[in-house]
Amino acid sequence: MKIAVINAGSSSLKFKLFDMQTKEVLYASLVEKIGEAGSKIQTHQEALESIDIDFSKIDAIGHRVVHGGDKLTSSTLIDENVIQIISSLSSLAPLHNPANLEGIKVARKKAPSLANIAVFDTAFHSSMPKEAYMYALPREMYEKHHIRRYGFHGTSHSYIMKKAAFMLHKEIDEVNLITLHLGNGASACAIKNGKSIDTSMGFTPLEGLVMGSRSGDIDPSIVLYMQKELGLSIDEADKLLNKQSGLLGICDANDVRNIIEREDEQAKLALDMMIRRIQKYIGAYMALLGSVDAIVFSGGIGENSEYIRARVLDVQMFQNVNSLVIQTDEELEIANECLLILDKNS
Ligand code: ADP
């Protein structure tokens, strides 16, 4: 059984082909700068054409789709109806869903007889209880406009959770974890009995931890103030919060490797802020979970930086909790999900 995984971004297309017996990667390709001036590859179609494999030997294609909203809460075979729903969710994930759809459309064109399966970043968090996913806004904001916490990085949290359960010799439905996906984008997840019960990202991936260039939690009035008093447009505020804030906003850099090496005040402050925010979430999730089998570090920062891990864990209350480092593999998790869906539909 061979399963391909496509992760299509607005200007990139990541592709991996797995042998599902051995979980070996048979082929991998990354095309970047799609459509940019001077780039050889101008469309997702061309990016997929550049992949040098025989599509007739593949059993299915799994697609990463960022936002499944509240209608698509688990992995699913893609048909016209699913495409319609993903498309209707584009306003909730304007940077991602249209690109993910592009990948789906191109794949369906390239190999019309293959099963295409959508795996959603939001799906793992669909188990959150209502008190976790509701915002304390007028009810109609949720009921009419679907404004709620969705959570992201779900395939990563789910993959890490299963690996951690295995490492701890526990069944999935008996493991309690706090998983930390710390990359350029970063999120924490409270997992009770193998299910997400809360997560730090919200309606969009902007909420929660201090990230590479995203602010994470702030008082929402700040945005109103910036618009009213400083004359920022909606687009400018969006850019400021998503692209110019976080570590970058505080110390003009977002690569933690470099920030750790620096000795200036701003670099030190940026790290202190990032670490404090992570600690606050761990503390809060310990309270929600009652007992925690392990705090799990993942993502570029979590997997590679012993320094950051040690600093995060340097809190009296965390001393009695195991910590694990697990390399995440979102593509493999997507391929595994495809296997389950194929099994269900066979
Ligand atoms: P993305 O969210 O873009 O997928 P990754 O999970 O690959 O990001 O994480 C990228 C980040 O990981 C880099 O910006 C860098 O800050 C951090 N990183 C990678 N290696 C190290 C390291 N050895 N020490 C500290 N940070 C690291």
Tab-separated table of C-alpha atoms and ligand atoms in Angstrom:
chain	number	residue	atom	x	y	z
A	1	MET	CA	0.000	0.000	0.000
A	2	LYS	CA	1.386	3.380	-1.035
A	3	ILE	CA	-0.068	6.648	0.159
A	4	ALA	CA	0.941	10.111	-1.004
A	5	VAL	CA	0.531	13.180	1.170
A	6	ILE	CA	0.158	16.680	-0.215
A	7	ASN	CA	0.568	19.723	1.974
A	8	ALA	CA	-0.221	22.664	-0.276
A	9	GLY	CA	0.474	26.153	1.050
A	10	SER	CA	-0.147	29.437	-0.698
A	11	SER	CA	3.261	29.406	-2.364
A	12	SER	CA	4.557	25.923	-1.589
A	13	LEU	CA	3.747	22.279	-2.149
A	14	LYS	CA	5.178	19.570	0.084
A	15	PHE	CA	4.801	16.034	-1.164
A	16	LYS	CA	5.671	12.725	0.470
A	17	LEU	CA	5.056	9.177	-0.654
A	18	PHE	CA	4.906	6.490	2.039
A	19	ASP	CA	5.144	2.729	1.905
A	20	MET	CA	2.524	1.986	4.545
A	21	GLN	CA	3.920	-1.435	5.436
A	22	THR	CA	7.293	-0.050	6.472
A	23	LYS	CA	6.249	3.628	6.945
A	24	GLU	CA	9.271	4.429	4.847
A	25	VAL	CA	9.306	7.642	2.800
A	26	LEU	CA	9.759	6.500	-0.802
A	27	TYR	CA	9.784	9.951	-2.314
A	28	ALA	CA	9.723	13.482	-0.956
A	29	SER	CA	9.648	16.808	-2.667
A	30	LEU	CA	9.285	20.412	-1.628
A	31	VAL	CA	8.467	23.085	-4.159
A	32	GLU	CA	8.648	26.637	-2.830
A	33	LYS	CA	8.071	30.102	-4.237
A	34	ILE	CA	5.238	28.953	-6.483
A	35	GLY	CA	3.948	31.891	-8.503
A	36	GLU	CA	6.647	34.277	-7.323
A	37	ALA	CA	8.453	36.520	-9.782
A	38	GLY	CA	11.389	34.717	-11.351
A	39	SER	CA	10.308	31.324	-10.075
A	40	LYS	CA	10.332	28.467	-12.573
A	41	ILE	CA	7.117	27.039	-11.174
A	42	GLN	CA	4.128	29.320	-11.429
A	43	THR	CA	1.177	27.114	-10.419
A	44	HIS	CA	0.355	24.221	-8.086
A	45	GLN	CA	-0.438	22.243	-11.225
A	46	GLU	CA	3.167	22.696	-12.419
A	47	ALA	CA	4.460	21.841	-8.949
A	48	LEU	CA	2.586	18.547	-9.018
A	49	GLU	CA	3.701	17.861	-12.603
A	50	SER	CA	7.308	18.221	-11.419
A	51	ILE	CA	6.858	15.262	-9.086
A	52	ASP	CA	8.534	12.344	-10.717
A	53	ILE	CA	6.479	9.326	-9.652
A	54	ASP	CA	3.977	7.024	-11.272
A	55	PHE	CA	0.584	8.022	-9.850
A	56	SER	CA	-0.991	4.797	-11.125
A	57	LYS	CA	1.002	2.901	-8.457
A	58	ILE	CA	-0.431	4.926	-5.568
A	59	ASP	CA	-3.442	3.818	-3.505
A	60	ALA	CA	-4.625	7.171	-2.173
A	61	ILE	CA	-3.658	10.799	-1.704
A	62	GLY	CA	-4.002	12.472	1.681
A	63	HIS	CA	-4.365	16.238	1.823
A	64	ARG	CA	-3.630	18.502	4.722
A	65	VAL	CA	-6.544	20.884	5.117
A	66	VAL	CA	-6.127	23.518	7.794
A	67	HIS	CA	-9.726	24.363	8.620
A	68	GLY	CA	-12.566	21.855	8.767
A	69	GLY	CA	-14.869	24.160	10.728
A	70	ASP	CA	-17.616	22.505	12.743
A	71	LYS	CA	-18.903	20.413	9.846
A	72	LEU	CA	-15.757	18.479	8.978
A	73	THR	CA	-14.585	17.128	12.311
A	74	SER	CA	-12.767	14.017	11.155
A	75	SER	CA	-10.774	12.845	8.152
A	76	THR	CA	-12.943	12.212	5.158
A	77	LEU	CA	-12.995	11.053	1.551
A	78	ILE	CA	-13.148	14.079	-0.691
A	79	ASP	CA	-16.161	14.544	-2.955
A	80	GLU	CA	-17.843	17.612	-4.430
A	81	ASN	CA	-19.740	18.235	-1.202
A	82	VAL	CA	-16.545	18.186	0.898
A	83	ILE	CA	-14.854	20.536	-1.576
A	84	GLN	CA	-17.815	22.860	-1.258
A	85	ILE	CA	-17.563	22.922	2.541
A	86	ILE	CA	-13.781	23.461	2.557
A	87	SER	CA	-14.286	26.293	0.121
A	88	SER	CA	-17.015	27.856	2.269
A	89	LEU	CA	-14.569	27.867	5.208
A	90	SER	CA	-12.019	29.938	3.317
A	91	SER	CA	-13.003	33.114	5.126
A	92	LEU	CA	-11.961	31.434	8.408
A	93	ALA	CA	-8.558	30.405	7.026
A	94	PRO	CA	-7.892	32.745	4.108
A	95	LEU	CA	-4.184	31.924	3.876
A	96	HIS	CA	-4.613	28.177	4.011
A	97	ASN	CA	-7.888	26.670	2.830
A	98	PRO	CA	-7.766	28.113	-0.725
A	99	ALA	CA	-4.231	26.742	-1.120
A	100	ASN	CA	-5.232	23.355	0.304
A	101	LEU	CA	-8.143	23.265	-2.146
A	102	GLU	CA	-5.826	24.074	-4.998
A	103	GLY	CA	-3.756	20.995	-4.062
A	104	ILE	CA	-6.908	18.875	-3.982
A	105	LYS	CA	-8.133	20.104	-7.357
A	106	VAL	CA	-4.788	19.578	-9.028
A	107	ALA	CA	-4.434	16.069	-7.562
A	108	ARG	CA	-7.924	15.093	-8.685
A	109	LYS	CA	-7.114	16.267	-12.162
A	110	LYS	CA	-3.764	14.506	-12.262
A	111	ALA	CA	-5.075	11.166	-10.982
A	112	PRO	CA	-8.873	11.136	-11.360
A	113	SER	CA	-9.327	7.520	-10.292
A	114	LEU	CA	-7.513	7.850	-6.942
A	115	ALA	CA	-9.169	8.291	-3.553
A	116	ASN	CA	-8.393	11.742	-2.159
A	117	ILE	CA	-8.728	12.148	1.585
A	118	ALA	CA	-8.827	15.379	3.595
A	119	VAL	CA	-7.164	15.452	7.016
A	120	PHE	CA	-7.918	18.570	9.045
A	121	ASP	CA	-5.681	20.497	11.458
A	122	THR	CA	-8.779	21.295	13.466
A	123	ALA	CA	-10.207	17.750	13.713
A	124	PHE	CA	-8.286	16.484	16.758
A	125	HIS	CA	-9.693	19.383	18.785
A	126	SER	CA	-13.311	18.631	17.933
A	127	SER	CA	-13.486	16.692	21.220
A	128	MET	CA	-13.138	19.893	23.271
A	129	PRO	CA	-16.055	20.521	25.609
A	130	LYS	CA	-18.233	23.528	24.978
A	131	GLU	CA	-16.815	25.501	27.892
A	132	ALA	CA	-13.398	25.196	26.240
A	133	TYR	CA	-14.389	26.181	22.732
A	134	MET	CA	-16.886	28.947	23.449
A	135	TYR	CA	-15.770	32.551	23.741
A	136	ALA	CA	-17.687	34.658	26.243
A	137	LEU	CA	-19.236	36.757	23.482
A	138	PRO	CA	-22.923	37.198	22.698
A	139	ARG	CA	-24.210	33.710	21.850
A	140	GLU	CA	-25.174	34.576	18.314
A	141	MET	CA	-21.506	35.107	17.454
A	142	TYR	CA	-21.189	31.353	17.826
A	143	GLU	CA	-24.642	30.303	16.707
A	144	LYS	CA	-24.855	32.463	13.593
A	145	HIS	CA	-21.257	33.239	12.779
A	146	HIS	CA	-19.447	30.116	14.034
A	147	ILE	CA	-17.000	32.157	16.088
A	148	ARG	CA	-15.468	29.682	18.530
A	149	ARG	CA	-12.149	28.078	19.405
A	150	TYR	CA	-11.217	25.554	16.737
A	151	GLY	CA	-7.565	24.904	17.569
A	152	PHE	CA	-4.863	23.943	15.077
A	153	HIS	CA	-1.767	21.702	14.766
A	154	GLY	CA	-4.216	18.859	15.452
A	155	THR	CA	-2.435	16.268	13.324
A	156	SER	CA	0.762	17.035	15.185
A	157	HIS	CA	-0.788	16.890	18.682
A	158	SER	CA	-2.545	13.663	17.729
A	159	TYR	CA	0.632	12.042	16.382
A	160	ILE	CA	2.647	13.097	19.434
A	161	MET	CA	-0.081	11.828	21.766
A	162	LYS	CA	-0.083	8.345	20.208
A	163	LYS	CA	3.706	8.126	20.295
A	164	ALA	CA	3.796	9.309	23.894
A	165	ALA	CA	1.172	6.748	24.930
A	166	PHE	CA	3.297	4.046	23.294
A	167	MET	CA	6.446	5.265	25.062
A	168	LEU	CA	4.635	5.387	28.407
A	169	HIS	CA	3.198	1.860	27.865
A	170	LYS	CA	-0.329	3.222	28.163
A	171	GLU	CA	-3.452	2.786	26.104
A	172	ILE	CA	-4.443	5.899	24.176
A	173	ASP	CA	-7.680	6.241	26.125
A	174	GLU	CA	-5.856	6.304	29.436
A	175	VAL	CA	-3.132	8.819	28.733
A	176	ASN	CA	-3.187	12.396	30.065
A	177	LEU	CA	-0.696	14.743	28.427
A	178	ILE	CA	0.253	18.324	27.850
A	179	THR	CA	1.640	18.450	24.332
A	180	LEU	CA	3.660	21.418	23.137
A	181	HIS	CA	4.149	21.950	19.426
A	182	LEU	CA	6.823	24.658	19.421
A	183	GLY	CA	7.828	25.726	15.935
A	184	ASN	CA	7.488	29.048	14.198
A	185	GLY	CA	3.807	28.636	14.919
A	186	ALA	CA	3.302	27.176	18.399
A	187	SER	CA	0.479	25.688	20.401
A	188	ALA	CA	-0.176	23.753	23.578
A	189	CYS	CA	-2.815	21.087	24.013
A	190	ALA	CA	-4.362	19.499	27.101
A	191	ILE	CA	-5.106	15.845	26.358
A	192	LYS	CA	-7.312	13.803	28.677
A	193	ASN	CA	-7.733	10.085	27.995
A	194	GLY	CA	-6.273	10.567	24.513
A	195	LYS	CA	-8.612	13.402	23.572
A	196	SER	CA	-8.002	17.123	23.220
A	197	ILE	CA	-9.905	18.982	25.936
A	198	ASP	CA	-8.328	22.382	25.392
A	199	THR	CA	-5.759	24.047	23.198
A	200	SER	CA	-4.072	27.420	23.032
A	201	MET	CA	-4.816	28.378	19.431
A	202	GLY	CA	-8.343	29.585	18.902
A	203	PHE	CA	-10.601	30.887	16.180
A	204	THR	CA	-7.407	31.333	14.180
A	205	PRO	CA	-3.795	30.282	14.816
A	206	LEU	CA	-3.082	33.709	16.335
A	207	GLU	CA	-4.157	32.993	19.906
A	208	GLY	CA	-2.089	31.492	22.691
A	209	LEU	CA	1.673	31.190	22.913
A	210	VAL	CA	4.224	33.839	21.931
A	211	MET	CA	5.286	32.647	18.461
A	212	GLY	CA	7.912	33.497	15.855
A	213	SER	CA	5.959	36.451	14.503
A	214	ARG	CA	2.498	36.101	16.070
A	215	SER	CA	1.563	37.837	19.295
A	216	GLY	CA	-0.453	35.030	20.857
A	217	ASP	CA	-2.759	36.193	23.687
A	218	ILE	CA	-3.268	39.909	24.004
A	219	ASP	CA	-6.065	42.075	25.338
A	220	PRO	CA	-8.416	42.401	22.353
A	221	SER	CA	-8.894	46.092	23.184
A	222	ILE	CA	-5.349	46.701	21.991
A	223	VAL	CA	-6.492	46.001	18.441
A	224	LEU	CA	-9.394	48.424	18.784
A	225	TYR	CA	-7.045	51.027	20.248
A	226	MET	CA	-4.550	50.636	17.419
A	227	GLN	CA	-7.335	51.083	14.898
A	228	LYS	CA	-9.052	53.974	16.652
A	229	GLU	CA	-6.112	55.918	18.016
A	230	LEU	CA	-3.252	54.963	15.710
A	231	GLY	CA	-5.290	54.758	12.513
A	232	LEU	CA	-4.250	51.208	11.594
A	233	SER	CA	-6.345	49.660	8.861
A	234	ILE	CA	-7.759	46.155	9.270
A	235	ASP	CA	-5.092	44.753	6.957
A	236	GLU	CA	-2.325	46.588	8.787
A	237	ALA	CA	-3.529	45.314	12.150
A	238	ASP	CA	-3.736	41.790	10.725
A	239	LYS	CA	-0.170	42.026	9.435
A	240	LEU	CA	1.102	43.541	12.677
A	241	LEU	CA	-0.383	40.761	14.812
A	242	ASN	CA	0.518	37.841	12.545
A	243	LYS	CA	3.736	38.858	10.859
A	244	GLN	CA	5.421	41.552	12.952
A	245	SER	CA	4.773	40.499	16.529
A	246	GLY	CA	5.884	37.621	18.742
A	247	LEU	CA	9.636	37.100	19.071
A	248	LEU	CA	10.190	39.152	15.933
A	249	GLY	CA	8.323	42.121	17.348
A	250	ILE	CA	10.254	42.077	20.617
A	251	CYS	CA	13.798	41.354	19.428
A	252	ASP	CA	13.746	41.718	15.619
A	253	ALA	CA	14.447	38.031	15.045
A	254	ASN	CA	12.392	34.869	15.089
A	255	ASP	CA	14.910	32.066	14.885
A	256	VAL	CA	15.282	30.838	18.450
A	257	ARG	CA	18.736	29.411	17.681
A	258	ASN	CA	20.058	32.922	17.092
A	259	ILE	CA	18.081	34.556	19.864
A	260	ILE	CA	19.561	32.151	22.428
A	261	GLU	CA	23.081	33.155	21.345
A	262	ARG	CA	22.419	36.863	21.815
A	263	GLU	CA	23.143	38.702	25.037
A	264	ASP	CA	21.181	41.898	24.576
A	265	GLU	CA	18.175	42.859	26.678
A	266	GLN	CA	15.623	42.505	23.885
A	267	ALA	CA	16.656	38.955	23.040
A	268	LYS	CA	16.558	38.005	26.713
A	269	LEU	CA	13.126	39.594	27.121
A	270	ALA	CA	11.727	37.823	24.044
A	271	LEU	CA	12.796	34.417	25.413
A	272	ASP	CA	11.556	35.240	28.914
A	273	MET	CA	8.149	36.167	27.485
A	274	MET	CA	7.922	33.076	25.304
A	275	ILE	CA	8.898	30.770	28.179
A	276	ARG	CA	6.608	32.427	30.716
A	277	ARG	CA	3.624	32.051	28.370
A	278	ILE	CA	4.352	28.348	27.852
A	279	GLN	CA	4.643	27.867	31.620
A	280	LYS	CA	1.307	29.613	32.176
A	281	TYR	CA	-0.411	27.248	29.764
A	282	ILE	CA	1.219	24.173	31.293
A	283	GLY	CA	0.116	25.295	34.755
A	284	ALA	CA	-3.428	25.930	33.570
A	285	TYR	CA	-3.626	22.589	31.798
A	286	MET	CA	-2.277	20.751	34.848
A	287	ALA	CA	-5.183	22.231	36.771
A	288	LEU	CA	-7.670	21.100	34.100
A	289	LEU	CA	-6.225	17.598	33.769
A	290	GLY	CA	-5.722	16.762	37.433
A	291	SER	CA	-3.026	14.219	36.701
A	292	VAL	CA	-0.504	14.493	33.889
A	293	ASP	CA	1.528	11.537	32.596
A	294	ALA	CA	3.952	13.710	30.649
A	295	ILE	CA	4.704	17.109	29.222
A	296	VAL	CA	5.687	16.484	25.612
A	297	PHE	CA	7.929	18.770	23.563
A	298	SER	CA	7.789	18.831	19.794
A	299	GLY	CA	8.286	21.115	16.764
A	300	GLY	CA	11.558	22.741	15.694
A	301	ILE	CA	12.148	24.451	19.059
A	302	GLY	CA	10.713	21.710	21.276
A	303	GLU	CA	12.635	18.930	19.548
A	304	ASN	CA	15.976	20.672	19.233
A	305	SER	CA	16.500	23.026	22.122
A	306	GLU	CA	17.505	21.411	25.387
A	307	TYR	CA	17.992	24.946	26.727
A	308	ILE	CA	14.374	25.989	26.110
A	309	ARG	CA	13.020	22.685	27.440
A	310	ALA	CA	15.042	23.034	30.653
A	311	ARG	CA	13.915	26.607	31.153
A	312	VAL	CA	10.251	25.776	30.549
A	313	LEU	CA	10.414	22.918	33.065
A	314	ASP	CA	12.199	24.959	35.716
A	315	VAL	CA	9.088	25.359	37.875
A	316	GLN	CA	8.544	23.624	41.201
A	317	MET	CA	5.074	22.423	40.199
A	318	PHE	CA	6.386	20.637	37.069
A	319	GLN	CA	9.151	18.745	38.863
A	320	ASN	CA	7.157	15.567	39.397
A	321	VAL	CA	5.907	15.301	35.821
A	322	ASN	CA	7.696	13.244	33.168
A	323	SER	CA	8.879	15.087	30.117
A	324	LEU	CA	9.295	13.607	26.665
A	325	VAL	CA	10.749	14.886	23.406
A	326	ILE	CA	8.991	13.532	20.336
A	327	GLN	CA	9.739	14.374	16.759
A	328	THR	CA	6.454	15.201	15.123
A	329	ASP	CA	5.531	13.874	11.684
A	330	GLU	CA	2.373	15.469	10.372
A	331	GLU	CA	2.691	13.833	6.959
A	332	LEU	CA	2.938	10.330	8.442
A	333	GLU	CA	-0.070	11.051	10.660
A	334	ILE	CA	-2.007	12.149	7.553
A	335	ALA	CA	-0.984	8.945	5.744
A	336	ASN	CA	-2.060	6.863	8.766
A	337	GLU	CA	-5.423	8.630	8.817
A	338	CYS	CA	-5.831	7.793	5.112
A	339	LEU	CA	-5.277	4.115	5.899
A	340	LEU	CA	-8.070	4.211	8.487
A	341	ILE	CA	-10.437	5.928	6.051
A	342	LEU	CA	-9.618	3.454	3.264
A	343	ASP	CA	-10.224	0.558	5.677
A	344	LYS	CA	-13.577	2.032	6.731
A	345	ASN	CA	-14.669	2.419	3.133
A	346	SER	CA	-13.453	-0.892	1.778
B	1	ADP	P1	7.351	25.587	11.347
B	1	ADP	O1	6.367	26.044	12.362
B	1	ADP	O2	7.690	26.658	10.355
B	1	ADP	O3	7.056	24.227	10.746
B	1	ADP	P2	9.510	24.252	12.756
B	1	ADP	O4	8.696	23.345	13.597
B	1	ADP	O5	10.368	23.672	11.704
B	1	ADP	O6	8.674	25.458	12.168
B	1	ADP	O7	10.416	25.112	13.730
B	1	ADP	C1	11.220	26.133	13.232
B	1	ADP	C2	11.876	26.857	14.382
B	1	ADP	O8	12.565	25.922	15.214
B	1	ADP	C3	12.955	27.823	13.911
B	1	ADP	O9	12.426	29.094	13.706
B	1	ADP	C4	13.907	27.845	15.077
B	1	ADP	O10	13.550	28.939	15.892
B	1	ADP	C5	13.624	26.602	15.875
B	1	ADP	N1	14.799	25.725	15.997
B	1	ADP	C6	15.250	24.790	15.151
B	1	ADP	N2	16.370	24.201	15.625
B	1	ADP	C7	16.610	24.762	16.845
B	1	ADP	C8	17.596	24.610	17.862
B	1	ADP	N3	18.586	23.724	17.742
B	1	ADP	N4	17.499	25.373	18.945
B	1	ADP	C9	16.512	26.270	19.097
B	1	ADP	N5	15.556	26.463	18.178
B	1	ADP	C10	15.593	25.731	17.071
